[in-house]
Short mmCIF file of C-alpha atoms in Angstrom, two decimals:
data_model
loop_
_atom_site.label_atom_id
_atom_site.label_comp_id
_atom_site.label_asym_id
_atom_site.label_seq_id
_atom_site.Cartn_x
_atom_site.Cartn_y
_atom_site.Cartn_z
CA MET A 111 5.75 -0.75 20.43
CA ALA A 112 4.41 2.49 19.03
CA ALA A 113 2.84 4.85 21.14
CA PHE A 114 0.06 6.70 20.66
CA PRO A 115 0.12 10.48 22.17
CA ALA A 116 -2.90 12.81 23.57
CA VAL A 117 -3.08 15.41 25.07
CA LEU A 118 -4.82 15.51 28.24
CA PHE A 119 -8.16 17.14 28.66
CA ALA A 120 -11.25 17.19 31.12
CA GLN A 121 -12.50 14.34 32.73
CA ALA A 122 -15.80 12.96 29.70
CA ALA A 123 -18.84 14.02 31.59
CA PRO A 124 -22.23 11.37 31.40
CA LYS A 125 -23.40 12.65 27.91
CA PRO A 126 -21.81 11.34 25.22
CA ILE A 127 -18.38 12.61 23.98
CA THR A 128 -16.26 12.79 20.78
CA LEU A 129 -12.40 11.99 20.34
CA LYS A 130 -11.27 13.20 17.60
CA VAL A 131 -7.88 10.93 16.52
CA GLY A 132 -5.53 11.77 13.71
CA ALA A 133 -4.31 8.10 12.12
CA ASN A 134 -2.81 7.15 8.60
CA PRO A 135 -5.22 4.98 6.78
CA ILE A 136 -4.63 1.56 7.05
CA PRO A 137 -3.59 -0.25 9.64
CA HIS A 138 -4.25 2.66 12.77
CA ALA A 139 -7.95 3.86 10.52
CA ASP A 140 -8.70 0.59 9.89
CA LEU A 141 -8.07 -1.00 13.46
CA LEU A 142 -10.00 2.63 14.80
CA ASN A 143 -12.28 1.68 13.38
CA LEU A 144 -12.84 -1.35 14.81
CA VAL A 145 -14.45 0.16 17.69
CA LYS A 146 -16.22 2.84 17.37
CA ALA A 147 -19.31 0.73 18.03
CA ASP A 148 -17.71 -0.43 20.95
CA LEU A 149 -16.90 3.38 22.15
CA LEU A 150 -19.95 4.86 20.98
CA ALA A 151 -21.61 2.21 23.54
CA GLN A 152 -19.51 3.95 26.47
CA GLY A 153 -20.69 7.13 25.56
CA VAL A 154 -17.56 7.93 22.69
CA LYS A 155 -18.24 9.12 19.93
CA LEU A 156 -15.38 8.38 17.39
CA GLU A 157 -14.32 10.90 14.94
CA ILE A 158 -11.09 9.87 12.78
CA ILE A 159 -8.97 11.73 10.88
CA GLU A 160 -7.17 10.16 8.59
CA ILE A 161 -3.89 11.47 7.61
CA THR A 162 -1.27 10.12 4.99
CA ASP A 163 1.57 11.26 6.00
CA TYR A 164 3.86 11.72 9.15
CA VAL A 165 4.27 15.69 10.14
CA THR A 166 1.02 16.68 9.74
CA PRO A 167 -1.35 14.42 13.43
CA ASN A 168 1.62 15.90 15.77
CA LEU A 169 1.14 19.93 14.75
CA LEU A 170 -2.80 19.40 14.54
CA LEU A 171 -2.92 17.64 18.58
CA ALA A 172 0.00 19.86 19.34
CA GLU A 173 -2.62 22.36 17.67
CA LYS A 174 -5.43 20.25 19.84
CA GLN A 175 -7.41 20.67 16.38
CA ILE A 176 -7.25 16.41 17.36
CA ASP A 177 -7.16 14.39 21.08
CA ALA A 178 -4.78 12.08 20.15
CA ASN A 179 -2.84 10.18 16.79
CA PHE A 180 -1.92 6.51 16.02
CA PHE A 181 0.52 6.22 13.47
CA GLN A 182 3.46 6.40 15.38
CA HIS A 183 6.61 4.50 17.69
CA THR A 184 7.48 6.05 20.82
CA PRO A 185 11.64 7.07 19.41
CA TYR A 186 9.52 9.20 17.16
CA LEU A 187 7.62 10.91 18.34
CA VAL A 188 10.36 11.76 21.76
CA ASN A 189 12.41 12.89 18.91
CA PHE A 190 8.91 15.04 17.37
CA ALA A 191 7.85 16.80 20.65
CA ALA A 192 11.61 18.03 21.32
CA GLU A 193 12.58 19.26 17.89
CA ARG A 194 10.22 21.84 17.05
CA LYS A 195 9.39 22.07 21.20
CA LEU A 196 6.45 20.50 21.66
CA ALA A 197 4.05 19.55 24.83
CA LEU A 198 3.27 15.64 23.74
CA GLU A 199 3.20 12.62 25.57
CA PRO A 200 2.98 9.13 25.38
CA ALA A 201 -0.88 8.23 25.82
CA GLY A 202 -0.35 4.18 26.49
CA GLN A 203 1.98 1.58 24.43
CA VAL A 204 -0.24 -0.16 21.56
CA PHE A 205 1.98 -2.72 17.45
CA VAL A 206 4.52 -1.44 16.10
CA ALA A 207 3.83 -2.03 11.90
CA PRO A 208 7.32 -3.32 11.28
CA LEU A 209 9.80 -1.83 8.15
CA GLY A 210 10.53 -3.83 5.02
CA LEU A 211 13.00 -3.87 2.31
CA TYR A 212 10.52 -4.24 -1.28
CA SER A 213 11.15 -3.30 -5.17
CA ARG A 214 9.15 -4.17 -8.46
CA LYS A 215 11.86 -5.02 -10.13
CA TYR A 216 13.75 -8.04 -7.37
CA LYS A 217 13.14 -10.82 -5.70
CA LYS A 218 16.25 -12.16 -3.64
CA LEU A 219 17.93 -9.62 -1.52
CA ALA A 220 20.15 -11.44 -2.86
CA ASP A 221 19.25 -10.63 -6.83
CA ILE A 222 20.39 -6.95 -5.88
CA PRO A 223 23.42 -5.53 -7.85
CA ALA A 224 26.43 -3.74 -6.14
CA GLY A 225 25.97 0.08 -6.67
CA SER A 226 21.55 -0.25 -7.01
CA ILE A 227 20.21 2.80 -6.16
CA ILE A 228 18.41 2.31 -2.41
CA THR A 229 15.32 4.88 -0.99
CA ILE A 230 14.89 4.98 3.09
CA PRO A 231 12.46 6.90 5.18
CA ASN A 232 14.66 10.35 5.69
CA ASP A 233 12.79 10.77 9.41
CA PRO A 234 13.98 10.34 12.46
CA THR A 235 14.57 7.51 14.32
CA ASN A 236 12.42 5.61 10.27
CA GLU A 237 16.12 6.42 9.01
CA ALA A 238 18.06 4.77 12.04
CA ARG A 239 16.21 2.06 12.11
CA ALA A 240 16.54 1.15 7.85
CA LEU A 241 19.46 1.18 7.81
CA VAL A 242 19.97 -1.82 11.23
CA LEU A 243 18.10 -3.65 9.02
CA PHE A 244 21.27 -4.17 6.75
CA GLN A 245 22.99 -3.54 9.29
CA ASN A 246 21.64 -7.19 10.10
CA LYS A 247 21.61 -8.18 7.34
CA GLY A 248 26.20 -7.93 7.28
CA LEU A 249 26.14 -4.89 4.49
CA ILE A 250 26.83 -2.67 5.85
CA LYS A 251 28.11 -0.70 9.48
CA VAL A 252 27.12 1.57 11.22
CA ASP A 253 28.49 3.76 13.64
CA PRO A 254 27.30 2.50 17.05
CA ASN A 255 27.35 5.90 18.27
CA ALA A 256 24.84 7.36 16.23
CA GLY A 257 21.74 5.45 17.31
CA LEU A 258 18.20 5.39 16.83
CA LYS A 259 19.53 8.44 15.03
CA ALA A 260 22.24 7.43 12.29
CA THR A 261 21.67 8.53 9.15
CA ILE A 262 23.31 8.20 5.74
CA ARG A 263 26.10 10.21 7.21
CA ASP A 264 26.99 7.32 9.97
CA ILE A 265 27.92 4.75 7.33
CA THR A 266 30.97 3.10 7.84
CA GLU A 267 31.22 0.73 5.98
CA ASN A 268 29.70 -0.37 2.33
CA PRO A 269 31.00 -2.76 0.69
CA LYS A 270 28.14 -3.06 -2.24
CA LYS A 271 28.22 0.92 -3.00
CA PHE A 272 24.74 0.40 -1.90
CA VAL A 273 23.64 4.46 -3.11
CA PHE A 274 20.84 4.96 0.10
CA LYS A 275 18.16 8.20 -0.24
CA GLU A 276 16.31 9.05 2.08
CA ILE A 277 12.96 10.41 0.72
CA GLU A 278 9.61 10.93 2.54
CA ALA A 279 7.74 8.43 4.63
CA PRO A 280 4.87 7.84 2.30
CA GLN A 281 6.90 8.99 -1.16
CA LEU A 282 8.78 5.45 -1.13
CA PRO A 283 6.44 3.13 -2.36
CA ARG A 284 7.34 5.70 -5.59
CA THR A 285 10.11 5.65 -6.21
CA LEU A 286 10.09 1.46 -6.77
CA ASP A 287 9.49 2.52 -10.65
CA ASP A 288 12.97 4.02 -11.05
CA ALA A 289 15.40 2.75 -7.17
CA ALA A 290 16.42 -1.11 -6.81
CA ALA A 291 14.51 -1.31 -3.94
CA ALA A 292 13.30 0.52 -0.98
CA VAL A 293 12.42 0.35 2.77
CA ILE A 294 8.93 1.07 3.06
CA ASN A 295 6.57 0.79 6.69
CA GLY A 296 4.46 -1.43 6.91
CA SER A 297 1.45 0.67 6.57
CA PHE A 298 2.55 2.66 3.08
CA ALA A 299 3.17 -0.73 1.80
CA THR A 300 0.34 -2.49 2.65
CA GLN A 301 -0.73 0.73 0.66
CA ALA A 302 0.91 0.45 -2.56
CA GLY A 303 0.27 -2.84 -2.90
CA PHE A 304 2.66 -4.98 -0.67
CA PHE A 305 1.71 -8.14 1.55
CA PRO A 306 4.61 -7.41 3.64
CA ALA A 307 4.52 -10.70 5.32
CA ARG A 308 5.00 -12.64 1.21
CA ASP A 309 6.71 -9.49 -0.53
CA ASN A 310 9.32 -8.00 1.79
CA LEU A 311 13.16 -8.24 1.18
CA ILE A 312 14.30 -8.36 4.37
CA ILE A 313 11.65 -7.09 7.34
CA GLU A 314 12.15 -5.69 10.91
CA GLY A 315 12.11 -8.57 13.41
CA ALA A 316 12.49 -11.93 10.74
#
């Protein structure tokens, strides 16, 4: 499940309050827009701050420039907060956009040649999720002791000799002009014009 962290603030007064939430544009901001009217009827004016990366939302939250954010899963939040010594906690559980493998050159996973370049997220936990996608298909093996902190350095077997390159998550769709395929979060895949349920070569949960 995804995490919806927030800095604790005083109980709302009877008059309308403004709630600032940082969110990735698609689908998170879109989903928040669907509830704006309902929240306003309850005395809460929802202000959505669209942010296109995975770092800024937590930094703004820690600096109390926003009241909450909506873009990440719990392992990412916990790791990010621990590494940067930030007092952030999940305020609730929501959905997780699935990671999937996408390509502009190949229609099937089996078509990707040995030795091809595959780009994957470089952020903690999401890189591990990307590697698990390949491991679950029997394409690589990853050191089981690495857990959710696994990186390409924890790959123990890679019979097809794929060349995995770590890239910042928002930039992954742009790598498809050169790379054979990329593991992209569902939100960024949608922004790039992919329909995850239709266009993936591999997807989490399938």
